[in-house]
mmCIF file of C-alpha atoms and ligand atoms in Angstrom:
data_model
loop_
_atom_site.group_PDB
_atom_site.id
_atom_site.type_symbol
_atom_site.label_atom_id
_atom_site.label_comp_id
_atom_site.label_asym_id
_atom_site.label_seq_id
_atom_site.Cartn_x
_atom_site.Cartn_y
_atom_site.Cartn_z
ATOM 1 C CA MET I 1 112.139 85.228 41.140
ATOM 2 C CA HIS I 2 108.693 86.571 42.878
ATOM 3 C CA PRO I 3 108.474 86.276 46.402
ATOM 4 C CA THR I 4 106.018 84.291 47.947
ATOM 5 C CA ILE I 5 105.274 85.785 50.936
ATOM 6 C CA ARG I 6 104.799 89.333 51.209
ATOM 7 C CA PRO I 7 104.596 91.244 54.673
ATOM 8 C CA ARG I 8 103.355 94.032 52.298
ATOM 9 C CA ARG I 9 99.807 92.363 51.377
ATOM 10 C CA LEU I 10 98.545 93.762 54.689
ATOM 11 C CA ARG I 11 99.499 97.230 54.478
ATOM 12 C CA GLN I 12 98.199 97.689 51.056
ATOM 13 C CA SER I 13 94.899 100.125 51.898
ATOM 14 C CA PRO I 14 93.837 102.381 54.719
ATOM 15 C CA ALA I 15 90.874 99.321 55.689
ATOM 16 C CA LEU I 16 93.180 96.704 56.211
ATOM 17 C CA ARG I 17 95.713 98.472 57.462
ATOM 18 C CA ARG I 18 93.121 99.683 60.025
ATOM 19 C CA MET I 19 91.900 96.430 61.103
ATOM 20 C CA THR I 20 95.572 95.304 61.439
ATOM 21 C CA ALA I 21 97.025 97.713 63.654
ATOM 22 C CA GLU I 22 98.513 96.124 67.258
ATOM 23 C CA THR I 23 98.261 98.675 68.871
ATOM 24 C CA ARG I 24 95.227 101.506 69.305
ATOM 25 C CA LEU I 25 94.626 104.547 70.914
ATOM 26 C CA HIS I 26 91.785 105.527 73.356
ATOM 27 C CA ALA I 27 90.576 107.833 74.928
ATOM 28 C CA ALA I 28 90.350 106.014 78.134
ATOM 29 C CA ASP I 29 93.833 105.636 78.966
ATOM 30 C CA LEU I 30 95.096 108.922 78.404
ATOM 31 C CA VAL I 31 95.853 111.239 81.201
ATOM 32 C CA LEU I 32 95.772 114.684 81.088
ATOM 33 C CA PRO I 33 98.042 116.809 83.343
ATOM 34 C CA MET I 34 97.600 120.033 84.683
ATOM 35 C CA PHE I 35 98.551 122.857 86.625
ATOM 36 C CA VAL I 36 96.722 125.317 88.385
ATOM 37 C CA ARG I 37 98.139 128.491 90.147
ATOM 38 C CA GLU I 38 96.650 129.152 92.991
ATOM 39 C CA GLY I 39 96.189 133.644 93.403
ATOM 40 C CA THR I 40 95.725 133.897 89.784
ATOM 41 C CA PRO I 41 91.799 135.627 87.679
ATOM 42 C CA GLU I 42 92.515 133.701 84.502
ATOM 43 C CA ALA I 43 95.049 131.447 83.048
ATOM 44 C CA LEU I 44 98.397 131.814 82.155
ATOM 45 C CA PRO I 45 99.957 130.399 79.496
ATOM 46 C CA ILE I 46 103.123 128.846 79.556
ATOM 47 C CA GLN I 47 106.445 129.720 77.387
ATOM 48 C CA SER I 48 107.945 127.274 76.904
ATOM 49 C CA MET I 49 105.151 124.879 76.804
ATOM 50 C CA PRO I 50 102.956 126.503 73.751
ATOM 51 C CA GLY I 51 99.584 125.732 73.897
ATOM 52 C CA VAL I 52 99.388 124.163 77.898
ATOM 53 C CA VAL I 53 98.427 126.754 80.193
ATOM 54 C CA GLN I 54 98.726 127.403 84.959
ATOM 55 C CA HIS I 55 95.417 127.011 85.358
ATOM 56 C CA SER I 56 92.411 129.959 87.569
ATOM 57 C CA LEU I 57 90.003 127.290 89.667
ATOM 58 C CA ASP I 58 87.578 128.350 87.784
ATOM 59 C CA SER I 59 89.735 127.477 83.931
ATOM 60 C CA LEU I 60 90.650 124.265 85.545
ATOM 61 C CA ARG I 61 87.108 123.365 85.968
ATOM 62 C CA ARG I 62 86.162 124.484 82.892
ATOM 63 C CA ALA I 63 89.451 121.907 80.907
ATOM 64 C CA VAL I 64 88.097 119.653 82.948
ATOM 65 C CA ALA I 65 85.034 119.534 82.701
ATOM 66 C CA ASP I 66 86.346 119.326 78.125
ATOM 67 C CA ALA I 67 88.415 116.611 79.029
ATOM 68 C CA ALA I 68 85.659 114.548 80.923
ATOM 69 C CA GLU I 69 83.761 115.416 77.788
ATOM 70 C CA ALA I 70 86.310 114.598 75.256
ATOM 71 C CA GLY I 71 86.570 110.831 77.252
ATOM 72 C CA VAL I 72 89.699 111.608 78.944
ATOM 73 C CA GLY I 73 90.722 108.928 81.774
ATOM 74 C CA GLY I 74 91.834 110.539 84.313
ATOM 75 C CA VAL I 75 93.592 114.327 85.238
ATOM 76 C CA MET I 76 96.574 114.442 87.082
ATOM 77 C CA LEU I 77 96.933 117.896 89.602
ATOM 78 C CA PHE I 78 99.720 120.221 89.806
ATOM 79 C CA GLY I 79 99.551 123.215 92.315
ATOM 80 C CA VAL I 80 101.329 126.219 92.126
ATOM 81 C CA PRO I 81 101.671 127.946 95.029
ATOM 82 C CA GLU I 82 101.578 131.333 95.959
ATOM 83 C CA THR I 83 103.837 130.871 98.859
ATOM 84 C CA ARG I 84 106.223 128.769 99.329
ATOM 85 C CA ASP I 85 108.855 127.236 102.576
ATOM 86 C CA ALA I 86 111.151 125.044 103.705
ATOM 87 C CA ILE I 87 108.483 121.821 104.256
ATOM 88 C CA GLY I 88 105.750 122.733 101.567
ATOM 89 C CA THR I 89 103.609 123.858 104.311
ATOM 90 C CA GLY I 90 100.904 124.392 100.730
ATOM 91 C CA ALA I 91 101.021 120.917 100.446
ATOM 92 C CA THR I 92 99.469 119.232 103.501
ATOM 93 C CA ASP I 93 97.374 122.324 104.531
ATOM 94 C CA PRO I 94 93.809 121.758 103.679
ATOM 95 C CA ASP I 95 93.375 125.182 102.525
ATOM 96 C CA GLY I 96 96.835 124.258 99.648
ATOM 97 C CA ILE I 97 96.211 125.430 96.162
ATOM 98 C CA LEU I 98 96.375 121.764 95.416
ATOM 99 C CA ASN I 99 93.629 120.265 97.879
ATOM 100 C CA VAL I 100 91.494 122.897 97.198
ATOM 101 C CA ALA I 101 90.887 122.810 93.047
ATOM 102 C CA THR I 102 90.878 118.589 93.585
ATOM 103 C CA ARG I 103 87.811 119.639 95.815
ATOM 104 C CA ALA I 104 87.202 121.908 93.124
ATOM 105 C CA VAL I 105 86.972 118.894 90.027
ATOM 106 C CA VAL I 106 85.210 116.669 91.960
ATOM 107 C CA ALA I 107 82.338 118.996 93.103
ATOM 108 C CA GLU I 108 82.703 119.527 88.949
ATOM 109 C CA VAL I 109 83.035 116.925 87.167
ATOM 110 C CA GLY I 110 82.902 113.394 90.160
ATOM 111 C CA ASP I 111 83.496 109.823 88.932
ATOM 112 C CA ALA I 112 83.389 110.918 84.864
ATOM 113 C CA LEU I 113 87.140 110.629 85.270
ATOM 114 C CA VAL I 114 89.567 109.483 88.121
ATOM 115 C CA VAL I 115 90.578 112.428 89.506
ATOM 116 C CA GLN I 116 94.391 112.202 90.297
ATOM 117 C CA THR I 117 97.403 114.562 92.279
ATOM 118 C CA ASP I 118 100.659 114.932 92.347
ATOM 119 C CA LEU I 119 102.471 113.641 96.406
ATOM 120 C CA CYS I 120 105.488 115.465 95.773
ATOM 121 C CA LEU I 121 107.366 118.345 97.448
ATOM 122 C CA ASP I 122 109.070 120.316 95.677
ATOM 123 C CA GLU I 123 106.229 122.563 94.272
ATOM 124 C CA PHE I 124 106.058 123.598 98.070
ATOM 125 C CA THR I 125 109.263 123.982 98.800
ATOM 126 C CA ASP I 126 111.017 127.063 98.720
ATOM 127 C CA HIS I 127 114.014 125.229 98.138
ATOM 128 C CA GLY I 128 112.368 122.889 94.988
ATOM 129 C CA HIS I 129 113.029 119.020 96.421
ATOM 130 C CA CYS I 130 110.866 117.021 96.568
ATOM 131 C CA GLY I 131 111.554 116.588 100.239
ATOM 132 C CA VAL I 132 112.407 118.572 102.580
ATOM 133 C CA LEU I 133 116.197 118.528 103.740
ATOM 134 C CA ASP I 134 118.520 117.791 106.754
ATOM 135 C CA VAL I 135 121.008 121.010 108.337
ATOM 136 C CA ASN I 136 123.722 119.927 105.626
ATOM 137 C CA GLY I 137 120.881 120.584 102.774
ATOM 138 C CA ARG I 138 120.954 117.189 101.866
ATOM 139 C CA VAL I 139 117.188 115.722 100.967
ATOM 140 C CA ASP I 140 116.277 113.367 104.531
ATOM 141 C CA ASN I 141 115.085 110.669 102.684
ATOM 142 C CA ASP I 142 113.152 109.415 106.434
ATOM 143 C CA ALA I 143 111.864 112.822 107.566
ATOM 144 C CA THR I 144 110.286 113.770 103.844
ATOM 145 C CA LEU I 145 108.433 110.903 104.370
ATOM 146 C CA GLU I 146 106.527 111.371 107.565
ATOM 147 C CA ARG I 147 105.410 114.797 105.162
ATOM 148 C CA TYR I 148 103.992 112.170 101.927
ATOM 149 C CA ARG I 149 102.273 111.008 104.890
ATOM 150 C CA ASP I 150 100.412 113.820 105.317
ATOM 151 C CA MET I 151 99.941 114.800 102.486
ATOM 152 C CA ALA I 152 98.744 111.070 101.058
ATOM 153 C CA LEU I 153 95.648 112.341 103.841
ATOM 154 C CA ALA I 154 95.134 115.572 102.741
ATOM 155 C CA GLN I 155 94.834 114.806 99.218
ATOM 156 C CA ALA I 156 92.763 111.873 100.199
ATOM 157 C CA ASP I 157 90.466 114.033 102.000
ATOM 158 C CA ALA I 158 90.216 115.960 99.490
ATOM 159 C CA GLY I 159 88.915 113.996 97.043
ATOM 160 C CA SER I 160 91.547 112.362 95.130
ATOM 161 C CA VAL I 161 91.207 108.679 94.005
ATOM 162 C CA LEU I 162 94.772 108.276 92.510
ATOM 163 C CA LEU I 163 97.921 109.758 94.498
ATOM 164 C CA GLY I 164 100.981 110.197 91.980
ATOM 165 C CA LEU I 165 104.197 109.652 94.159
ATOM 166 C CA SER I 166 106.470 111.066 91.826
ATOM 167 C CA GLY I 167 109.665 111.855 94.660
ATOM 168 C CA MET I 168 111.391 109.178 94.354
ATOM 169 C CA MET I 169 111.602 108.353 97.883
ATOM 170 C CA ASP I 170 112.553 105.418 99.359
ATOM 171 C CA GLY I 171 109.868 103.799 100.571
ATOM 172 C CA GLN I 172 107.326 106.412 99.605
ATOM 173 C CA VAL I 173 104.387 103.923 99.061
ATOM 174 C CA ALA I 174 104.311 101.311 102.098
ATOM 175 C CA ALA I 175 104.113 105.282 104.306
ATOM 176 C CA VAL I 176 101.575 106.632 102.304
ATOM 177 C CA ARG I 177 99.715 103.497 101.965
ATOM 178 C CA GLN I 178 99.947 102.557 106.079
ATOM 179 C CA ALA I 179 99.090 106.277 106.529
ATOM 180 C CA LEU I 180 96.095 105.739 104.264
ATOM 181 C CA ASP I 181 94.838 102.836 105.456
ATOM 182 C CA SER I 182 95.438 103.764 109.309
ATOM 183 C CA VAL I 183 92.609 106.054 109.286
ATOM 184 C CA GLY I 184 89.798 104.731 107.017
ATOM 185 C CA HIS I 185 90.955 105.829 104.203
ATOM 186 C CA LEU I 186 90.927 102.562 102.575
ATOM 187 C CA ASP I 187 89.718 102.841 98.809
ATOM 188 C CA THR I 188 92.301 105.609 97.843
ATOM 189 C CA ALA I 189 94.865 104.472 95.235
ATOM 190 C CA VAL I 190 98.079 104.833 95.040
ATOM 191 C CA LEU I 191 100.380 105.027 91.508
ATOM 192 C CA ALA I 192 104.316 105.169 91.690
ATOM 193 C CA TYR I 193 105.969 106.300 89.348
ATOM 194 C CA SER I 194 108.613 103.587 90.022
ATOM 195 C CA ALA I 195 110.965 104.650 87.085
ATOM 196 C CA LYS I 196 111.304 107.991 87.096
ATOM 197 C CA TYR I 197 115.760 109.472 86.059
ATOM 198 C CA ALA I 198 116.421 112.202 86.492
ATOM 199 C CA SER I 199 116.322 113.951 82.886
ATOM 200 C CA VAL I 200 116.362 117.294 80.951
ATOM 201 C CA PHE I 201 113.221 116.799 79.129
ATOM 202 C CA TYR I 202 111.560 117.550 82.185
ATOM 203 C CA GLY I 203 112.853 120.895 81.985
ATOM 204 C CA PRO I 204 109.803 122.773 80.599
ATOM 205 C CA PHE I 205 107.317 121.662 83.352
ATOM 206 C CA ARG I 206 110.048 123.753 85.274
ATOM 207 C CA GLU I 207 108.454 126.759 84.098
ATOM 208 C CA ALA I 208 105.090 125.578 84.712
ATOM 209 C CA VAL I 209 105.494 125.692 88.258
ATOM 210 C CA ASP I 210 107.706 128.168 88.813
ATOM 211 C CA SER I 211 110.248 125.799 90.088
ATOM 212 C CA GLN I 212 112.629 127.204 93.074
ATOM 213 C CA LEU I 213 115.655 124.425 92.707
ATOM 214 C CA SER I 214 118.684 125.394 91.416
ATOM 215 C CA GLY I 215 121.169 121.483 91.157
ATOM 216 C CA ASP I 216 119.502 118.767 90.018
ATOM 217 C CA ARG I 217 117.801 115.686 91.817
ATOM 218 C CA ARG I 218 120.634 112.810 90.839
ATOM 219 C CA THR I 219 120.390 111.701 94.457
ATOM 220 C CA TYR I 220 117.390 110.548 94.546
ATOM 221 C CA GLN I 221 116.310 110.534 89.961
ATOM 222 C CA GLN I 222 118.012 107.428 88.792
ATOM 223 C CA ASP I 223 120.424 107.914 86.238
ATOM 224 C CA PRO I 224 119.214 107.781 82.411
ATOM 225 C CA ALA I 225 121.924 105.126 82.068
ATOM 226 C CA ASN I 226 120.546 102.292 84.416
ATOM 227 C CA ARG I 227 118.251 100.162 83.257
ATOM 228 C CA ARG I 228 117.675 96.736 85.762
ATOM 229 C CA GLU I 229 117.706 99.609 88.156
ATOM 230 C CA GLY I 230 114.325 100.948 86.944
ATOM 231 C CA LEU I 231 113.209 97.094 87.071
ATOM 232 C CA TYR I 232 113.756 96.943 90.851
ATOM 233 C CA GLU I 233 112.302 100.111 91.742
ATOM 234 C CA ALA I 234 109.547 98.655 90.118
ATOM 235 C CA ARG I 235 109.898 95.204 92.048
ATOM 236 C CA LEU I 236 110.058 96.853 95.354
ATOM 237 C CA ASP I 237 106.534 99.570 94.604
ATOM 238 C CA LEU I 238 105.408 96.109 93.668
ATOM 239 C CA GLU I 239 106.353 94.263 96.691
ATOM 240 C CA GLN I 240 105.367 98.027 99.396
ATOM 241 C CA GLY I 241 101.579 97.583 97.486
ATOM 242 C CA ALA I 242 101.599 100.041 94.580
ATOM 243 C CA ASP I 243 98.218 99.563 92.817
ATOM 244 C CA VAL I 244 99.414 101.164 89.455
ATOM 245 C CA LEU I 245 103.622 101.837 88.625
ATOM 246 C CA MET I 246 104.835 104.017 86.106
ATOM 247 C CA VAL I 247 108.129 104.313 83.615
ATOM 248 C CA LYS I 248 108.678 109.050 83.676
ATOM 249 C CA PRO I 249 110.296 109.782 80.719
ATOM 250 C CA ALA I 250 107.951 108.176 78.176
ATOM 251 C CA MET I 251 109.602 108.529 75.049
ATOM 252 C CA SER I 252 113.200 108.411 75.637
ATOM 253 C CA TYR I 253 112.736 105.145 77.897
ATOM 254 C CA LEU I 254 110.942 102.704 76.143
ATOM 255 C CA ASP I 255 113.245 99.960 77.039
ATOM 256 C CA VAL I 256 112.435 100.624 81.023
ATOM 257 C CA LEU I 257 109.334 101.079 80.340
ATOM 258 C CA SER I 258 109.144 97.294 77.910
ATOM 259 C CA ASP I 259 110.660 95.395 81.165
ATOM 260 C CA VAL I 260 108.219 96.694 83.424
ATOM 261 C CA ALA I 261 105.124 96.219 81.495
ATOM 262 C CA ALA I 262 106.725 92.399 81.298
ATOM 263 C CA MET I 263 106.842 91.650 85.089
ATOM 264 C CA SER I 264 104.280 93.910 86.452
ATOM 265 C CA ASP I 265 101.257 91.965 87.684
ATOM 266 C CA VAL I 266 99.353 95.959 87.942
ATOM 267 C CA PRO I 267 98.794 98.257 85.812
ATOM 268 C CA VAL I 268 101.843 100.080 83.958
ATOM 269 C CA TRP I 269 101.467 103.628 83.189
ATOM 270 C CA ALA I 270 104.212 105.891 81.516
ATOM 271 C CA TYR I 271 104.628 109.793 81.485
ATOM 272 C CA GLN I 272 105.657 111.780 77.888
ATOM 273 C CA VAL I 273 106.532 114.463 79.987
ATOM 274 C CA SER I 274 107.282 118.583 79.464
ATOM 275 C CA GLY I 275 110.049 118.174 77.586
ATOM 276 C CA GLU I 276 109.231 116.329 74.782
ATOM 277 C CA TYR I 277 105.490 117.815 74.082
ATOM 278 C CA SER I 278 107.558 121.045 73.718
ATOM 279 C CA MET I 279 109.651 119.558 71.049
ATOM 280 C CA ILE I 280 107.499 118.352 69.156
ATOM 281 C CA GLU I 281 105.374 121.203 69.100
ATOM 282 C CA ALA I 282 108.594 123.526 68.555
ATOM 283 C CA ALA I 283 109.306 120.921 65.623
ATOM 284 C CA ALA I 284 105.573 121.543 64.622
ATOM 285 C CA ALA I 285 105.966 125.668 64.725
ATOM 286 C CA ASN I 286 108.750 125.356 63.313
ATOM 287 C CA GLY I 287 107.351 123.224 59.526
ATOM 288 C CA TRP I 288 109.670 120.440 60.418
ATOM 289 C CA ILE I 289 107.670 117.649 61.095
ATOM 290 C CA ASP I 290 104.000 116.985 60.795
ATOM 291 C CA ARG I 291 101.940 118.019 64.229
ATOM 292 C CA ARG I 292 99.275 115.584 64.416
ATOM 293 C CA ARG I 293 100.782 112.473 62.878
ATOM 294 C CA ALA I 294 104.185 113.503 65.715
ATOM 295 C CA ILE I 295 101.694 113.770 68.247
ATOM 296 C CA GLU I 296 99.957 109.727 67.144
ATOM 297 C CA GLU I 297 103.291 107.885 66.348
ATOM 298 C CA SER I 298 104.936 109.344 69.661
ATOM 299 C CA VAL I 299 101.886 107.872 71.954
ATOM 300 C CA VAL I 300 101.103 105.104 70.193
ATOM 301 C CA SER I 301 105.472 104.132 70.485
ATOM 302 C CA ILE I 302 104.258 104.304 73.739
ATOM 303 C CA ARG I 303 101.990 102.268 74.427
ATOM 304 C CA ARG I 304 103.126 99.604 72.150
ATOM 305 C CA ALA I 305 105.524 99.472 74.034
ATOM 306 C CA GLY I 306 103.676 98.272 76.708
ATOM 307 C CA ALA I 307 102.308 101.023 78.463
ATOM 308 C CA ASP I 308 98.515 100.612 79.486
ATOM 309 C CA ALA I 309 98.339 104.434 79.428
ATOM 310 C CA VAL I 310 99.871 108.256 78.411
ATOM 311 C CA LEU I 311 99.655 111.219 80.938
ATOM 312 C CA THR I 312 100.250 113.136 77.704
ATOM 313 C CA TYR I 313 100.100 117.376 77.130
ATOM 314 C CA TRP I 314 97.676 115.979 74.774
ATOM 315 C CA ALA I 315 95.647 114.254 76.058
ATOM 316 C CA THR I 316 92.459 116.584 75.212
ATOM 317 C CA GLU I 317 93.141 116.683 71.513
ATOM 318 C CA ILE I 318 93.755 113.775 71.120
ATOM 319 C CA ALA I 319 90.595 112.226 72.519
ATOM 320 C CA GLY I 320 88.484 114.456 69.854
ATOM 321 C CA TRP I 321 90.596 113.115 66.778
ATOM 322 C CA LEU I 322 89.475 109.548 68.188
ATOM 323 C CA ARG I 323 85.641 110.586 68.064
HETATM 324 C C1 PBG Y 1 107.309 116.139 90.628
HETATM 325 C C2 PBG Y 1 106.803 116.142 89.346
HETATM 326 C C3 PBG Y 1 107.666 116.627 87.994
HETATM 327 C C4 PBG Y 1 107.421 116.240 87.003
HETATM 328 C C5 PBG Y 1 106.034 115.567 87.609
HETATM 329 N N1 PBG Y 1 106.225 115.440 88.529
HETATM 330 C C6 PBG Y 1 109.510 117.291 88.001
HETATM 331 C C7 PBG Y 1 110.593 116.592 88.130
HETATM 332 O O1 PBG Y 1 111.313 115.327 88.457
HETATM 333 O O2 PBG Y 1 111.228 117.744 88.391
HETATM 334 C C8 PBG Y 1 107.522 116.777 85.157
HETATM 335 C C9 PBG Y 1 106.897 116.139 84.091
HETATM 336 C C10 PBG Y 1 107.323 117.383 83.476
HETATM 337 O O3 PBG Y 1 108.226 117.008 83.236
HETATM 338 O O4 PBG Y 1 106.126 116.686 82.413
HETATM 339 N N2 PBG Y 1 106.243 116.437 90.992
#
């Protein structure tokens, strides 16, 4: 007995496999997250993220130029300030590191790629939370919205094209949109981290930004157990005028990503976060996994699940492979 239907036919050669691939990577669909540290004369390694650094302004400019040269679609900037306070003053100060870095990057690459900024207070507060605290030490949603509005204006003034709202405060998209529009920043776009989960996979990022957090973010980021809630958050962000939605982390949340991609009217992106990066790097460093194939498979899987673009710390390297 011989089968008449043979799916293996299309898998028999690299040429056939290449022609029938349903998902492809393209450099333009990759966004490189980058850290820039105030006051450092040169880039500093991040122990838990081998190959990723806290940039100086100079090394940042060079790395962004490299990313643009490789064809990477965009960069997402995170600031690491020298001093912090309760309300994250450095985030709204035009001379704060993130705003200074944004101006430097825009001056360096202009429109060659999409310059994006993380809009959240956690890197700038001395308690490490994504918002300001009330008298009882709880994250105060509506007081935080006021800070986000100011932060949005500072970032738009600095030249950020797309603001990455990662704080998970209720109503943050509408608040920022209204603030931007009220001063004429009509073209500054909003990337809403819609379904952002309280994930252990952000662990290495805490070192990357010298996070001051003790405790966790479970009163504002979502419970990893919740799929329907991810869709609800995405719908709320669409209603508030988000230009792009995001699901984060990526690999453990491909079901949520697929759901959001199926319902969204706007592009849906996913963030392959620090822990996802470090796990593959660590396994590869031990010889337990093929590094390049693991990187490619992980990012292709995120695209296959529905991400139009992927934030990944390997963006420039992958773009180089794709040439
Ligand atoms: C918040 C923010 C975080 C990450 C991106 N934006 C940290 C957090 O929510 O705890 C994590 C990214 C990563 O782990 O790579 N500003």
